[in-house]
PDB file of C-alpha atoms and ligand atoms in Angstrom:
ATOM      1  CA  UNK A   1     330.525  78.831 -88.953  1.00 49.00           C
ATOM      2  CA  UNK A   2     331.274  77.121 -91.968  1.00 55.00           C
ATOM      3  CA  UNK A   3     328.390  75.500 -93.767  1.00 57.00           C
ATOM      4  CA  UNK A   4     327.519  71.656 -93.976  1.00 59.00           C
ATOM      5  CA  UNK A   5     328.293  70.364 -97.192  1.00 77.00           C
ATOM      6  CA  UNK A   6     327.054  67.061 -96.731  1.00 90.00           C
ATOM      7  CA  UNK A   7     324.872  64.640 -94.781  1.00 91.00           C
ATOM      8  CA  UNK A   8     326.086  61.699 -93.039  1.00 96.00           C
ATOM      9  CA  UNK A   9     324.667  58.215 -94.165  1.00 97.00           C
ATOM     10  CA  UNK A  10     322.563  56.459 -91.362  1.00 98.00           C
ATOM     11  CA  UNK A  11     321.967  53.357 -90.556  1.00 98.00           C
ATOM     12  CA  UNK A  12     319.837  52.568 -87.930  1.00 98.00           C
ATOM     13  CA  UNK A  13     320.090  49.105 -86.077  1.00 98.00           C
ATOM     14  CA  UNK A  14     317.543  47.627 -83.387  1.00 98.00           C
ATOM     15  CA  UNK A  15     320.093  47.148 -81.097  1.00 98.00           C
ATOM     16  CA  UNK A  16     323.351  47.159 -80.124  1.00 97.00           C
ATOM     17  CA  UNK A  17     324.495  43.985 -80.984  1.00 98.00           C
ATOM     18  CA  UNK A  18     323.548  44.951 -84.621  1.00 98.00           C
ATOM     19  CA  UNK A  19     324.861  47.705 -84.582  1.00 98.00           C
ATOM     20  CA  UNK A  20     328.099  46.654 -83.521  1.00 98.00           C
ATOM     21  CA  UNK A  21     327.860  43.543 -85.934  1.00 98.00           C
ATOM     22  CA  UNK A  22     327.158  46.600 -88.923  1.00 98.00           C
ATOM     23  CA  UNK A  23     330.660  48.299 -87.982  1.00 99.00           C
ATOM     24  CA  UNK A  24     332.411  44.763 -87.729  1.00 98.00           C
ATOM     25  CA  UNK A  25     331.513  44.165 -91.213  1.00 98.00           C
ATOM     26  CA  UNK A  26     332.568  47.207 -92.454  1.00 98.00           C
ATOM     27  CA  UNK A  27     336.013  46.599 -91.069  1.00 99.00           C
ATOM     28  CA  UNK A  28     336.059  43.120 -92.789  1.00 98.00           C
ATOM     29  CA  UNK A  29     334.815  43.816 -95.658  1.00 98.00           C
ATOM     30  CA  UNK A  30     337.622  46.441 -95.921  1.00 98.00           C
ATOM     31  CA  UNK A  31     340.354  43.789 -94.889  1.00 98.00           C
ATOM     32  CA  UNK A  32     339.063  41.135 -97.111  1.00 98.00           C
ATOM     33  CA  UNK A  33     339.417  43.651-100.240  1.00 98.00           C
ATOM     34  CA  UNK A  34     342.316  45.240 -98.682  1.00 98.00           C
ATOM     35  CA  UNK A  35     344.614  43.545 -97.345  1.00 98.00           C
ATOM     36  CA  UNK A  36     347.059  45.962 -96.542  1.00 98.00           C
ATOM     37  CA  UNK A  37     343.956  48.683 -95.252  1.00 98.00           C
ATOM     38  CA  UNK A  38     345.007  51.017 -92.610  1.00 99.00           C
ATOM     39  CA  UNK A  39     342.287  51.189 -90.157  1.00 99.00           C
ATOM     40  CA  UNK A  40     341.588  53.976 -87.524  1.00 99.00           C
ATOM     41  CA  UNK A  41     340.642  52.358 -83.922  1.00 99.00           C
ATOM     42  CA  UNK A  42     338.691  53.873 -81.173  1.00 98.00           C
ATOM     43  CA  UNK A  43     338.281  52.660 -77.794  1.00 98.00           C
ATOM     44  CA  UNK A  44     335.674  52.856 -74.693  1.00 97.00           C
ATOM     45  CA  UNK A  45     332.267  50.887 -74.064  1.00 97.00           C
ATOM     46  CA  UNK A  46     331.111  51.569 -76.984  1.00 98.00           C
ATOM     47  CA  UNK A  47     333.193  49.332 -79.337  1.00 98.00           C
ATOM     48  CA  UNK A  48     333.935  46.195 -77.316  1.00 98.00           C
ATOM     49  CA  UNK A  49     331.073  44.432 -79.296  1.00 98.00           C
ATOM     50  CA  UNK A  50     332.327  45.288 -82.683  1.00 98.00           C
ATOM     51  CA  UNK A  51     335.674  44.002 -81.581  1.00 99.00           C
ATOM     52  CA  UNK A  52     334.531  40.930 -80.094  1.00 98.00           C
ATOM     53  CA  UNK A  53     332.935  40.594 -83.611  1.00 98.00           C
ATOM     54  CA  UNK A  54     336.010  40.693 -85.073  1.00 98.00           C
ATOM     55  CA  UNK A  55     337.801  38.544 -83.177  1.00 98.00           C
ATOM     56  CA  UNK A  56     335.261  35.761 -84.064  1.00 98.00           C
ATOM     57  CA  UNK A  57     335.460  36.521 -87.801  1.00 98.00           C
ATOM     58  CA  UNK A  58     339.069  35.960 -87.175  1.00 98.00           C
ATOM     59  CA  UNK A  59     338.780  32.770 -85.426  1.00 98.00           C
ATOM     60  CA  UNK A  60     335.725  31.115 -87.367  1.00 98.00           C
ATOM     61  CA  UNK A  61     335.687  33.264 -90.852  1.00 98.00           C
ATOM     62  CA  UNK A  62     339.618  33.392 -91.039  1.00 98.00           C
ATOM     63  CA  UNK A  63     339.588  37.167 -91.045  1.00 98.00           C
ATOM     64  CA  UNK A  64     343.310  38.122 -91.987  1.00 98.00           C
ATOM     65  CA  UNK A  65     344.658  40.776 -90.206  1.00 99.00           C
ATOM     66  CA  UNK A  66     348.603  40.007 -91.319  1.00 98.00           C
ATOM     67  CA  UNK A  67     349.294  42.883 -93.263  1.00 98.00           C
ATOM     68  CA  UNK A  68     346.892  45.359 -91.369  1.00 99.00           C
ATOM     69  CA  UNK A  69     348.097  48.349 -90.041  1.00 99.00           C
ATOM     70  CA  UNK A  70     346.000  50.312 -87.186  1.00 99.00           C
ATOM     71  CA  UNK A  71     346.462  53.842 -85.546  1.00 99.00           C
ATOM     72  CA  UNK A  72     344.214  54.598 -83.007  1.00 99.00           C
ATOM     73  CA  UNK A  73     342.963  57.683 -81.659  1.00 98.00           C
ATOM     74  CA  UNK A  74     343.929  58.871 -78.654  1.00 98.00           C
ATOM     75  CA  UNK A  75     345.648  57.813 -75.368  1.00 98.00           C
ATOM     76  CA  UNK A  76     345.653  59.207 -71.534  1.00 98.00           C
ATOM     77  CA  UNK A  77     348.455  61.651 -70.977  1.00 98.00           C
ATOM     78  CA  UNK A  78     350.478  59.988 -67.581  1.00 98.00           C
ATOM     79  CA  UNK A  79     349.411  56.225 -68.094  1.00 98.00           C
ATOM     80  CA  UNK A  80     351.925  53.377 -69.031  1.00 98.00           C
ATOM     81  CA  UNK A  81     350.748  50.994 -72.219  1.00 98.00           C
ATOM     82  CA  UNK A  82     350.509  47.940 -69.260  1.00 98.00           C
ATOM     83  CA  UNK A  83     348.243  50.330 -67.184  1.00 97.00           C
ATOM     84  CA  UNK A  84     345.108  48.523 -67.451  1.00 97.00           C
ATOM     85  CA  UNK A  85     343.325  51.843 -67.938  1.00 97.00           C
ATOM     86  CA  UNK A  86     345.512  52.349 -70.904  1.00 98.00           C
ATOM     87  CA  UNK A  87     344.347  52.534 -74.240  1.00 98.00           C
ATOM     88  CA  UNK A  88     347.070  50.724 -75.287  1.00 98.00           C
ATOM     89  CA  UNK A  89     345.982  47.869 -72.316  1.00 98.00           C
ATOM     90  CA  UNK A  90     342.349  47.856 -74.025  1.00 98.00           C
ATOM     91  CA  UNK A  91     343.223  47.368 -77.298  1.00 98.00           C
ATOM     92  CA  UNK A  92     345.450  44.215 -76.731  1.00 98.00           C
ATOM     93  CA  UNK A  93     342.825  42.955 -74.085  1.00 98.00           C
ATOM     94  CA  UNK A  94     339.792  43.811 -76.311  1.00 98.00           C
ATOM     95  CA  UNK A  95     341.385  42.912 -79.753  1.00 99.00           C
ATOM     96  CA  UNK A  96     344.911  42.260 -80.750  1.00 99.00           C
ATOM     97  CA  UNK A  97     345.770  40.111 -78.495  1.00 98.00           C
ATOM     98  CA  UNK A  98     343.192  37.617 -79.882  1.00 98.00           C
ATOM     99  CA  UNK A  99     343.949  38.371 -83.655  1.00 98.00           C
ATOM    100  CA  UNK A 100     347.008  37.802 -86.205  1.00 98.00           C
ATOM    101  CA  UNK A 101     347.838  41.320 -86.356  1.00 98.00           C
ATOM    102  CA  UNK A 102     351.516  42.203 -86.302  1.00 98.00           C
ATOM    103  CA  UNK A 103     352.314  43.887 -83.079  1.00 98.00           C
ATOM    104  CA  UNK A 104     354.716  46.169 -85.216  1.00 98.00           C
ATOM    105  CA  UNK A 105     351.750  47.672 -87.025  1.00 98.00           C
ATOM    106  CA  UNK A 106     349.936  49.064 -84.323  1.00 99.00           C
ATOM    107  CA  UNK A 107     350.045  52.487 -83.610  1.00 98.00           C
ATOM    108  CA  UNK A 108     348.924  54.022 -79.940  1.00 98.00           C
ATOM    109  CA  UNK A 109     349.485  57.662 -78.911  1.00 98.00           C
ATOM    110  CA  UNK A 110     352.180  57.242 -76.462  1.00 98.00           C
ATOM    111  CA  UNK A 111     350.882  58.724 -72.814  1.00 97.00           C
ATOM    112  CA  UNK A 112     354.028  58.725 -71.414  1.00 98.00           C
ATOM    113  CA  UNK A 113     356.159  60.864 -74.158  1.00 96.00           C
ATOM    114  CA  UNK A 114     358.711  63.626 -72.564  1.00 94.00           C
ATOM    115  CA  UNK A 115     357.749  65.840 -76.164  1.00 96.00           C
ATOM    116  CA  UNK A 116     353.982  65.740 -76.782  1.00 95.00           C
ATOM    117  CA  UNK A 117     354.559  68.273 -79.624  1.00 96.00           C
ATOM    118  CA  UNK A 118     357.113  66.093 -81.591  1.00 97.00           C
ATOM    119  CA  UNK A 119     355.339  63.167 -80.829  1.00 98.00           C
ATOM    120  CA  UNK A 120     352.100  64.564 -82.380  1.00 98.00           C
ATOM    121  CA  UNK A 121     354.411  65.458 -85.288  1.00 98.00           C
ATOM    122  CA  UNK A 122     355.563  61.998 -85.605  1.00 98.00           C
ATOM    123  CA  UNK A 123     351.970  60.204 -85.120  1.00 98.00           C
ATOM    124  CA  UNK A 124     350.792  61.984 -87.987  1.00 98.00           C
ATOM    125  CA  UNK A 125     353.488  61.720 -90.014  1.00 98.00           C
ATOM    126  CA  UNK A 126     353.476  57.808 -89.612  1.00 98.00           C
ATOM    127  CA  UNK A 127     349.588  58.163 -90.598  1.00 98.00           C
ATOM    128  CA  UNK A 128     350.577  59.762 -93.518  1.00 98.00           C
ATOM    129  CA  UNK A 129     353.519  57.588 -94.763  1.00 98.00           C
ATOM    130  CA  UNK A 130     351.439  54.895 -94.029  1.00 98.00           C
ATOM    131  CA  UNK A 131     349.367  55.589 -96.788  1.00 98.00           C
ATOM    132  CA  UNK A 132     346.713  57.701 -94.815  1.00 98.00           C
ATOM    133  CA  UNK A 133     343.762  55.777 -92.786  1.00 99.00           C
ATOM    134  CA  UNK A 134     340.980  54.032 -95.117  1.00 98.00           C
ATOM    135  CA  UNK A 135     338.590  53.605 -92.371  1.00 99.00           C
ATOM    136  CA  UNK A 136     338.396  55.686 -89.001  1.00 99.00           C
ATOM    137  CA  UNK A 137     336.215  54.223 -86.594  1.00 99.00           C
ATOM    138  CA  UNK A 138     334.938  56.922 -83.964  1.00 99.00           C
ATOM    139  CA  UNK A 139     332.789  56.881 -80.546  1.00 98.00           C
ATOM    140  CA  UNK A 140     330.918  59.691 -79.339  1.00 98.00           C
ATOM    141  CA  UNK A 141     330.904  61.595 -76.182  1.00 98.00           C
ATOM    142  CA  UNK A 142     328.051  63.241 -74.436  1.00 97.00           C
ATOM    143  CA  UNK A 143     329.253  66.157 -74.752  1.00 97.00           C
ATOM    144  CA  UNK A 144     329.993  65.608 -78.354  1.00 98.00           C
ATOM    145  CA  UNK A 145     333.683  64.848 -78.242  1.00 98.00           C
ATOM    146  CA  UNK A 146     335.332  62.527 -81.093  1.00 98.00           C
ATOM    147  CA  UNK A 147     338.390  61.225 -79.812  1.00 98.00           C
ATOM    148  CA  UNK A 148     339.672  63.500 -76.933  1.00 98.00           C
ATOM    149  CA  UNK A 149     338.675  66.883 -79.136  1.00 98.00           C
ATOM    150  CA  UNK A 150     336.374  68.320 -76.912  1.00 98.00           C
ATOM    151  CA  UNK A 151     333.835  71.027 -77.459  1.00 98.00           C
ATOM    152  CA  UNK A 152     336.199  74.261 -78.627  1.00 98.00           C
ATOM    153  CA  UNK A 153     338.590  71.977 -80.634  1.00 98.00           C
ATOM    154  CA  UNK A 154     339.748  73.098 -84.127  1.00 98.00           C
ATOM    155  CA  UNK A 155     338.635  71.686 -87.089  1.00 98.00           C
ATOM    156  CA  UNK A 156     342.217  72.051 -88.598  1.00 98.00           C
ATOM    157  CA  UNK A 157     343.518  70.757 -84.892  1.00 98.00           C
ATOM    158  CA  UNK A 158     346.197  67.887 -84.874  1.00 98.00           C
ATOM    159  CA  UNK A 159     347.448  65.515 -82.832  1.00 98.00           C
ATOM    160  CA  UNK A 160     348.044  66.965 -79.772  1.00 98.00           C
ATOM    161  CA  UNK A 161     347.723  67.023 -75.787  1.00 98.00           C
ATOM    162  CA  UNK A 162     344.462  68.008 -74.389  1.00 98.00           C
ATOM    163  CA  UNK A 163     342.511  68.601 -71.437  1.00 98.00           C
ATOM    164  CA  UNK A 164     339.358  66.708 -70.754  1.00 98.00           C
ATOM    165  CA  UNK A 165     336.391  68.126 -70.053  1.00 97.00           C
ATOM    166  CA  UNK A 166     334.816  67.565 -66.771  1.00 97.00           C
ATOM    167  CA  UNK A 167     332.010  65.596 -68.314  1.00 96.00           C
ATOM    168  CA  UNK A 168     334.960  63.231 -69.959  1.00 97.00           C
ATOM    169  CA  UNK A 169     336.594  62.439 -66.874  1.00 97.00           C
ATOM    170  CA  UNK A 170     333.410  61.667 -64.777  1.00 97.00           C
ATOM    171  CA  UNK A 171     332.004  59.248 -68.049  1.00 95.00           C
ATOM    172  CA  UNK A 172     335.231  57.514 -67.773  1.00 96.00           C
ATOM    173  CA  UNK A 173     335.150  57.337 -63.797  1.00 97.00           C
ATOM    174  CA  UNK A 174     333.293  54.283 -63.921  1.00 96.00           C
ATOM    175  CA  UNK A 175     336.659  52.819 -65.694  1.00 95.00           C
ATOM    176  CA  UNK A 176     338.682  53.755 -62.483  1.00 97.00           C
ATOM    177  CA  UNK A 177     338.663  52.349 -58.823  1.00 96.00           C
ATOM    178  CA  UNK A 178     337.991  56.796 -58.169  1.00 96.00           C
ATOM    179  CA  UNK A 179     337.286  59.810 -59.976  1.00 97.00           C
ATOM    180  CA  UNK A 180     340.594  60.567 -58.619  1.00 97.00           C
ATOM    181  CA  UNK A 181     342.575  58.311 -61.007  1.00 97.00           C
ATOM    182  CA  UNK A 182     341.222  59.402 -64.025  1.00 97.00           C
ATOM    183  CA  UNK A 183     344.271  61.205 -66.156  1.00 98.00           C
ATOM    184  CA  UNK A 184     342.987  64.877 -66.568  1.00 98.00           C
ATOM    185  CA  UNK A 185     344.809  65.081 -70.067  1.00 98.00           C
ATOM    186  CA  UNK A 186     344.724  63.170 -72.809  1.00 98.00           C
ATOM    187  CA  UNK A 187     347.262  62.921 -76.458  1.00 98.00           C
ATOM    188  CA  UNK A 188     344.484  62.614 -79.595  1.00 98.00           C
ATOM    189  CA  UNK A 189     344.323  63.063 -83.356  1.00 98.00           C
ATOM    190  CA  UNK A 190     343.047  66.217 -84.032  1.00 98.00           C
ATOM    191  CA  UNK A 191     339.635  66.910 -86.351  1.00 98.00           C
ATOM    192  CA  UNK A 192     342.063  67.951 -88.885  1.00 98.00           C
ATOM    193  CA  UNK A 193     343.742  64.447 -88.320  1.00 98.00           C
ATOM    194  CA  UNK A 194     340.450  62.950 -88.418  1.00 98.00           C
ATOM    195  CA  UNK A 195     338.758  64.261 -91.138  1.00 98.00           C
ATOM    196  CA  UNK A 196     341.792  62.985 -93.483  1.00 98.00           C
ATOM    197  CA  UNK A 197     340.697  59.498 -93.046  1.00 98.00           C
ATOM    198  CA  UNK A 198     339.519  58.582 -96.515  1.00 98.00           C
ATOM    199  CA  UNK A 199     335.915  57.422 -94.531  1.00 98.00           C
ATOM    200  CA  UNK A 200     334.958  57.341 -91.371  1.00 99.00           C
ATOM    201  CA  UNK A 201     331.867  55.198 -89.435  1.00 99.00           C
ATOM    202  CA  UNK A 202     330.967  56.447 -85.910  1.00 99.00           C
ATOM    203  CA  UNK A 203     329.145  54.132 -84.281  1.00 99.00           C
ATOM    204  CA  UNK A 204     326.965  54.697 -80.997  1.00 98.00           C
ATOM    205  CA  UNK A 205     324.655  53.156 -79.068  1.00 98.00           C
ATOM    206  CA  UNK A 206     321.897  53.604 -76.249  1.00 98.00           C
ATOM    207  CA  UNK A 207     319.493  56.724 -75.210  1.00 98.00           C
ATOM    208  CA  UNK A 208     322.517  58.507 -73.611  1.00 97.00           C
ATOM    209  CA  UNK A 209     323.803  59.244 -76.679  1.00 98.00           C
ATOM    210  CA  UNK A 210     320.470  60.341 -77.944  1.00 98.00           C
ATOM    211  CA  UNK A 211     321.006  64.315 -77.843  1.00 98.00           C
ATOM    212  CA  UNK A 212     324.785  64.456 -78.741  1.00 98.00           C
ATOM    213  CA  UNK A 213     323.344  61.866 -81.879  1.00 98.00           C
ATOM    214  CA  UNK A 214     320.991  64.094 -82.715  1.00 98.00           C
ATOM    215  CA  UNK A 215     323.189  67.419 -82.411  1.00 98.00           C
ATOM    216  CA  UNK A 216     325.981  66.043 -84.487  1.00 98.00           C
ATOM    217  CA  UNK A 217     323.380  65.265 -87.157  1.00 98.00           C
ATOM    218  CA  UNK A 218     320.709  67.977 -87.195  1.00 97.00           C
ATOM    219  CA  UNK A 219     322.136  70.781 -85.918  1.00 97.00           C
ATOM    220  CA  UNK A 220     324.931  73.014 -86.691  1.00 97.00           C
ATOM    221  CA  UNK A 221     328.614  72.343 -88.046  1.00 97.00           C
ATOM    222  CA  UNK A 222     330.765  74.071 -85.436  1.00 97.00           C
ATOM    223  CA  UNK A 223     333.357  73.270 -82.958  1.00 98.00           C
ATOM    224  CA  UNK A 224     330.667  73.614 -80.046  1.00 98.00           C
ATOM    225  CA  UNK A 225     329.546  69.732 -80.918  1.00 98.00           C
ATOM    226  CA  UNK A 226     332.666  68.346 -82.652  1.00 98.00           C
ATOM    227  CA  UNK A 227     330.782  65.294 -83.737  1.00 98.00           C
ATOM    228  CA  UNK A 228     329.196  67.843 -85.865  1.00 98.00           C
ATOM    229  CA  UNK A 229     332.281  69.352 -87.569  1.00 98.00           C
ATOM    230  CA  UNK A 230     331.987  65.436 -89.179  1.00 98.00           C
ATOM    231  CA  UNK A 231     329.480  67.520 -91.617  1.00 98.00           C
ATOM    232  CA  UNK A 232     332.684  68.482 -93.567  1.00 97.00           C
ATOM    233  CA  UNK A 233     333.604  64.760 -94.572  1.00 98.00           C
ATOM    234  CA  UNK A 234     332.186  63.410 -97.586  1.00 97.00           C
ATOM    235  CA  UNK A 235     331.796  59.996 -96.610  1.00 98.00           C
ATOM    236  CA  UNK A 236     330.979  59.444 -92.976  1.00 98.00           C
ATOM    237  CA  UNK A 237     328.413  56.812 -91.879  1.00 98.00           C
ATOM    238  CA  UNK A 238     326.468  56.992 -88.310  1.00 98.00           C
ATOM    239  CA  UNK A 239     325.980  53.034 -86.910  1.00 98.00           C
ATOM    240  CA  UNK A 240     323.695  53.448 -84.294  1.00 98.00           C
ATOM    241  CA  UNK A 241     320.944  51.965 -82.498  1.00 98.00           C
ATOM    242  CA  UNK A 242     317.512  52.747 -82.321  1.00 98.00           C
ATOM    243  CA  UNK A 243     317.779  54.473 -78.701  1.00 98.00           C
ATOM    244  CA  UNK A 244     320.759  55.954 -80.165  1.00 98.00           C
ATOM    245  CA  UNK A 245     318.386  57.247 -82.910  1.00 98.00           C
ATOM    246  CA  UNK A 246     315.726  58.204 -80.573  1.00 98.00           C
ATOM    247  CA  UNK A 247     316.199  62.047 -80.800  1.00 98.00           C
ATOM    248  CA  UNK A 248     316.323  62.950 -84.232  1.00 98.00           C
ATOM    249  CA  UNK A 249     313.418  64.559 -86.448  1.00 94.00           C
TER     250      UNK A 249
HETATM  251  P1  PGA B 301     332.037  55.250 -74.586  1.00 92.72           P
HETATM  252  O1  PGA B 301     332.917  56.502 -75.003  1.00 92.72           O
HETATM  253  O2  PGA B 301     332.071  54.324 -75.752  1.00 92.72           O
HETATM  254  O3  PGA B 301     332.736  54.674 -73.393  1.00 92.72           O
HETATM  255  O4  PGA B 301     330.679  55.775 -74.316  1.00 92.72           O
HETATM  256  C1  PGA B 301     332.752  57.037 -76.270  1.00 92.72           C
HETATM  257  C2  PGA B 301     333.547  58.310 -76.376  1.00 92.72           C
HETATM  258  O5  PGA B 301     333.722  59.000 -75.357  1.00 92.72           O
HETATM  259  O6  PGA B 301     333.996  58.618 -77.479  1.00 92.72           O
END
């Protein structure tokens, strides 16, 4: 497999609340230099404190998001953006709702798309004339997914639709009144997609994230752990906390 060129920057953080606060800043730090920046959103548990951040930078700090555009990663394949399980649904509950962003700008896989292929085509070429994404924020799975690119995924893939893994749909369970409900497929940038972004800050928090941390960090660069196909980017930082942190050397 190809070899790491570089090592991600770390910042460690003594909880999640810090952590969260650390990626927030990053964001508006961008904006407030920027203010035209293209950011890359993620969604899950995971980020709802960094967002909340940002919604209070915007309320009490006058954080500007007017001329911001956003593209997030990935959406479930089958569910409607007023689904509340929708990505789409999250990201106006958890953030722009609440912020002077213009609706217009934001970008969200479409779930419900009759051509997933042309689509995908079109997502990334709307990255692209867009200007590219400055800053791509990014969760991590157990199993060391980044967006929906589960273990096996290309690191030239694109966006595209995927099948979960089983470990994916039972994390997100707890999202859904049953396992049942849980989409089995998903639409999400590729790596390839991903690893354009001109820098990238994955943030996670608490102990079960501790091995797939670790893994993406320490061990090898191969589509196995595609957190650790992140190797390959020159400028990625890792925001985590210290339970987060708890399994490295
Ligand atoms: P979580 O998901 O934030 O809900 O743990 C992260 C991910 O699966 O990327």
């Amino acid at each position: 497999m190809t070899k790491p060129a570089h090592s991600p920057t770390l910042v460690v953080c003594r909880d999640d609340q810090h952590a969260s606060e650390t990626v927030a800043k990053m964001f508006a730090d961008l904006i407030r230099t920027q203010a035209d920046a293209v950011l890359g959103l993620a969604t899950g548990g995971t980020p709802v404190p960094a967002y909340r951040e940002l919604v209070r930078m915007h309320r009490e700090e006058a954080l500007d998001f007017s001329d911001v555009v956003s593209f997030n990663l990935d959406e479930y394949v089958g569910l409607a953006p007023d689904h509340p399980q929708s990505f789409r649904y999250f990201m106006q509950e958890h953030l722009f709702d609440h912020i002077n962003i213009a609706p217009a700008n934001t970008h969200v896989p479409d779930g419900l798309s009759n051509d997933s292929d042309e689509h995908g085509r079109g997502y990334e070429k709307k990255i692209a004339e867009a200007g590219g994404i400055e800053l791509q924020l990014l969760g991590i799975g157990h199993n060391g997914h980044i967006a929906f690119n589960e273990p096996g995924s290309p690191v030239d893939s694109r966006t595209r639709v995927v099948d979960l893994a089983e470990d994916t749909v039972q994390a997100n369970a707890r999202f859904f009144e049953s396992i049942e409900q849980v989409p089995r497929q998903g639409i999400t940038m590729g790596i390839g997609t991903i690893l354009e972004s001109r820098r990238i800050v994955l943030l996670a928090t608490g102990s079960g994230k501790a091995e797939a941390v670790q893994r993406a960090i320490e061990g090898p660069s191969e589509p196995s752990h595609p957190a650790s196909l992140l190797q390959q980017h020159p400028s990625v930082t890792f925001v985590i906390d210290d339970a987060a942190a708890s399994h490295l050397a």
